[in-house]
CSV table of C-alpha atoms in Angstrom, one decimal:
chain,number,residue,atom,x,y,z
A,1,UNK,CA,1.0,46.2,-39.8
A,2,UNK,CA,-0.3,47.1,-36.3
A,3,UNK,CA,2.5,45.0,-34.7
A,4,UNK,CA,5.2,46.7,-36.8
A,5,UNK,CA,4.0,50.1,-35.8
A,6,UNK,CA,3.9,49.1,-32.1
A,7,UNK,CA,7.4,47.7,-32.4
A,8,UNK,CA,8.7,50.8,-34.0
A,9,UNK,CA,7.0,53.1,-31.5
A,10,UNK,CA,8.4,51.0,-28.6
A,11,UNK,CA,11.9,51.1,-30.0
A,12,UNK,CA,11.7,54.9,-30.5
A,13,UNK,CA,10.4,55.3,-26.9
A,14,UNK,CA,13.3,53.2,-25.6
A,15,UNK,CA,15.8,55.3,-27.6
A,16,UNK,CA,14.4,58.6,-26.3
A,17,UNK,CA,14.4,57.3,-22.7
A,18,UNK,CA,18.0,56.1,-23.0
A,19,UNK,CA,19.0,59.5,-24.5
A,20,UNK,CA,17.3,61.4,-21.7
A,21,UNK,CA,18.9,59.3,-19.0
A,22,UNK,CA,22.4,59.8,-20.7
A,23,UNK,CA,21.9,63.6,-20.6
A,24,UNK,CA,21.1,63.8,-16.9
A,25,UNK,CA,24.0,65.0,-14.8
A,26,UNK,CA,25.7,62.4,-12.6
A,27,UNK,CA,27.9,62.9,-9.6
A,28,UNK,CA,31.5,63.1,-10.7
A,29,UNK,CA,34.9,64.9,-10.5
A,30,UNK,CA,35.0,67.5,-13.3
A,31,UNK,CA,37.3,66.9,-16.2
A,32,UNK,CA,39.6,69.6,-17.7
A,33,UNK,CA,37.2,70.5,-20.5
A,34,UNK,CA,34.4,71.0,-18.0
A,35,UNK,CA,36.6,73.1,-15.7
A,36,UNK,CA,37.7,75.3,-18.6
A,37,UNK,CA,34.0,76.1,-19.2
A,38,UNK,CA,33.1,76.8,-15.6
A,39,UNK,CA,36.1,78.4,-13.9
A,40,UNK,CA,36.4,82.2,-14.2
A,41,UNK,CA,39.5,83.7,-15.6
A,42,UNK,CA,39.7,86.2,-12.8
A,43,UNK,CA,38.3,86.2,-9.2
A,44,UNK,CA,37.3,89.2,-7.1
A,45,UNK,CA,38.6,89.0,-3.5
A,46,UNK,CA,39.2,91.8,-1.0
A,47,UNK,CA,38.8,94.7,-3.4
A,48,UNK,CA,41.0,93.3,-6.2
A,49,UNK,CA,40.8,90.8,-9.1
A,50,UNK,CA,43.3,88.0,-9.2
A,51,UNK,CA,44.1,85.8,-12.2
A,52,UNK,CA,42.8,82.3,-11.7
A,53,UNK,CA,45.1,79.4,-12.6
A,54,UNK,CA,42.7,77.2,-14.6
A,55,UNK,CA,45.5,74.6,-14.9
A,56,UNK,CA,45.3,74.3,-11.1
A,57,UNK,CA,41.5,74.0,-10.9
A,58,UNK,CA,39.4,71.2,-9.6
A,59,UNK,CA,35.7,70.6,-8.9
A,60,UNK,CA,32.8,68.2,-8.8
A,61,UNK,CA,29.3,68.0,-10.0
A,62,UNK,CA,26.4,66.5,-8.1
A,63,UNK,CA,23.6,64.4,-9.6
A,64,UNK,CA,21.3,67.5,-9.5
A,65,UNK,CA,23.9,69.4,-11.6
A,66,UNK,CA,25.1,71.7,-8.8
A,67,UNK,CA,28.9,72.2,-8.7
A,68,UNK,CA,31.8,73.0,-6.4
A,69,UNK,CA,34.9,74.6,-8.0
A,70,UNK,CA,38.2,75.4,-6.5
A,71,UNK,CA,41.3,76.9,-8.1
A,72,UNK,CA,44.6,78.5,-7.2
A,73,UNK,CA,45.0,82.2,-7.9
A,74,UNK,CA,47.9,84.6,-8.4
A,75,UNK,CA,47.8,86.5,-5.1
A,76,UNK,CA,51.0,88.5,-5.8
A,77,UNK,CA,49.2,91.9,-5.8
A,78,UNK,CA,47.8,91.4,-2.3
A,79,UNK,CA,49.4,92.4,1.0
A,80,UNK,CA,51.6,89.8,2.8
A,81,UNK,CA,49.0,89.3,5.5
A,82,UNK,CA,46.4,88.3,2.9
A,83,UNK,CA,48.9,86.2,0.9
A,84,UNK,CA,49.7,84.1,3.9
A,85,UNK,CA,46.2,82.6,3.9
A,86,UNK,CA,44.6,83.4,0.5
A,87,UNK,CA,45.8,80.9,-2.1
A,88,UNK,CA,42.7,80.1,-4.1
A,89,UNK,CA,39.0,80.7,-4.9
A,90,UNK,CA,36.2,78.3,-3.9
A,91,UNK,CA,32.7,78.5,-5.4
A,92,UNK,CA,30.0,76.2,-4.3
A,93,UNK,CA,26.4,75.9,-5.4
A,94,UNK,CA,25.6,73.5,-2.5
A,95,UNK,CA,26.1,73.4,1.2
A,96,UNK,CA,29.4,71.7,2.1
A,97,UNK,CA,30.8,70.0,5.1
A,98,UNK,CA,34.5,70.8,5.2
A,99,UNK,CA,36.5,68.9,7.9
A,100,UNK,CA,33.4,68.8,10.1
A,101,UNK,CA,32.3,72.4,9.6
A,102,UNK,CA,29.4,73.7,7.5
A,103,UNK,CA,29.9,76.1,4.6
A,104,UNK,CA,26.9,77.6,2.8
A,105,UNK,CA,26.7,78.1,-0.9
A,106,UNK,CA,28.7,81.1,-2.1
A,107,UNK,CA,32.0,82.4,-3.3
A,108,UNK,CA,35.0,82.3,-1.0
A,109,UNK,CA,38.8,82.5,-0.8
A,110,UNK,CA,40.7,79.7,0.8
A,111,UNK,CA,44.2,78.7,1.9
A,112,UNK,CA,46.2,76.0,3.6
A,113,UNK,CA,47.9,78.1,6.4
A,114,UNK,CA,51.3,77.4,7.9
A,115,UNK,CA,49.7,76.6,11.2
A,116,UNK,CA,48.1,73.4,9.8
A,117,UNK,CA,44.7,75.0,9.3
A,118,UNK,CA,42.5,75.1,6.2
A,119,UNK,CA,40.9,78.6,6.2
A,120,UNK,CA,37.9,79.7,4.1
A,121,UNK,CA,37.2,83.4,3.9
A,122,UNK,CA,34.3,85.4,2.5
A,123,UNK,CA,35.2,87.9,-0.4
A,124,UNK,CA,35.9,90.6,2.2
A,125,UNK,CA,38.7,88.4,3.8
A,126,UNK,CA,36.7,87.6,6.9
A,127,UNK,CA,37.2,84.1,8.1
A,128,UNK,CA,34.1,81.9,7.4
A,129,UNK,CA,35.6,78.6,8.7
A,130,UNK,CA,38.9,77.2,9.9
A,131,UNK,CA,39.5,73.5,10.3
A,132,UNK,CA,42.6,71.4,10.8
A,133,UNK,CA,44.1,70.0,7.6
A,134,UNK,CA,45.7,66.6,7.4
A,135,UNK,CA,49.1,65.7,5.8
A,136,UNK,CA,49.5,62.6,3.5
A,137,UNK,CA,53.2,61.9,3.8
A,138,UNK,CA,52.8,58.7,1.7
A,139,UNK,CA,51.6,60.7,-1.3
A,140,UNK,CA,54.4,60.4,-3.9
A,141,UNK,CA,53.3,62.8,-6.6
A,142,UNK,CA,52.1,65.9,-4.8
A,143,UNK,CA,50.5,68.5,-7.2
A,144,UNK,CA,49.5,72.1,-6.5
A,145,UNK,CA,45.8,71.3,-6.3
A,146,UNK,CA,43.9,68.0,-6.6
A,147,UNK,CA,40.5,66.6,-5.8
A,148,UNK,CA,40.1,62.9,-5.1
A,149,UNK,CA,36.9,60.9,-4.5
A,150,UNK,CA,36.8,59.5,-1.0
A,151,UNK,CA,33.8,57.3,-0.4
A,152,UNK,CA,30.8,59.7,-0.1
A,153,UNK,CA,32.9,62.8,-0.3
A,154,UNK,CA,36.2,64.1,-1.6
A,155,UNK,CA,39.7,65.1,-0.5
A,156,UNK,CA,40.9,68.5,-1.5
A,157,UNK,CA,44.7,68.4,-1.7
A,158,UNK,CA,47.2,71.2,-1.9
A,159,UNK,CA,50.6,69.5,-2.2
A,160,UNK,CA,50.5,66.9,0.6
A,161,UNK,CA,48.0,68.8,2.8
A,162,UNK,CA,44.3,67.9,2.5
A,163,UNK,CA,40.8,68.4,3.9
A,164,UNK,CA,37.7,66.4,3.5
A,165,UNK,CA,34.7,67.9,1.6
A,166,UNK,CA,31.2,66.4,1.5
A,167,UNK,CA,28.2,67.9,-0.2
A,168,UNK,CA,25.1,68.1,2.0
């Protein structure tokens, strides 16, 4: 009788431990259902709200549950000067290394500029960082926005242009 109780208790403990381990967050690129839950419908930038294109949203989650989200926005209501560099929103809960430059947690606008730079701006449209973007001319199926795992980090693509992103 004692052995049966011990076996049942051990089995229950193993099931509970396995269940707890399965519920812990793991580092991964977010799927479309996760993005729909996390990405805002509108994004405030430089005094206006812009609709967010959830269909053109990407992100990742770290093992500790912190996320990075990026999505294209409809910037048609902004001045031409802002539209030239503001293409999307970027929200990060962790410090990032983007193309060798550090970006602190926060909410930002971003864009791939015509001069080959990836620019990140605070919500007042002040440049927070500017790094050179790369071009992947071998990429056959370019999409508006894509996030691909790349070793310990990620590549954020807009069409064939990309920058490296690593969580720190």
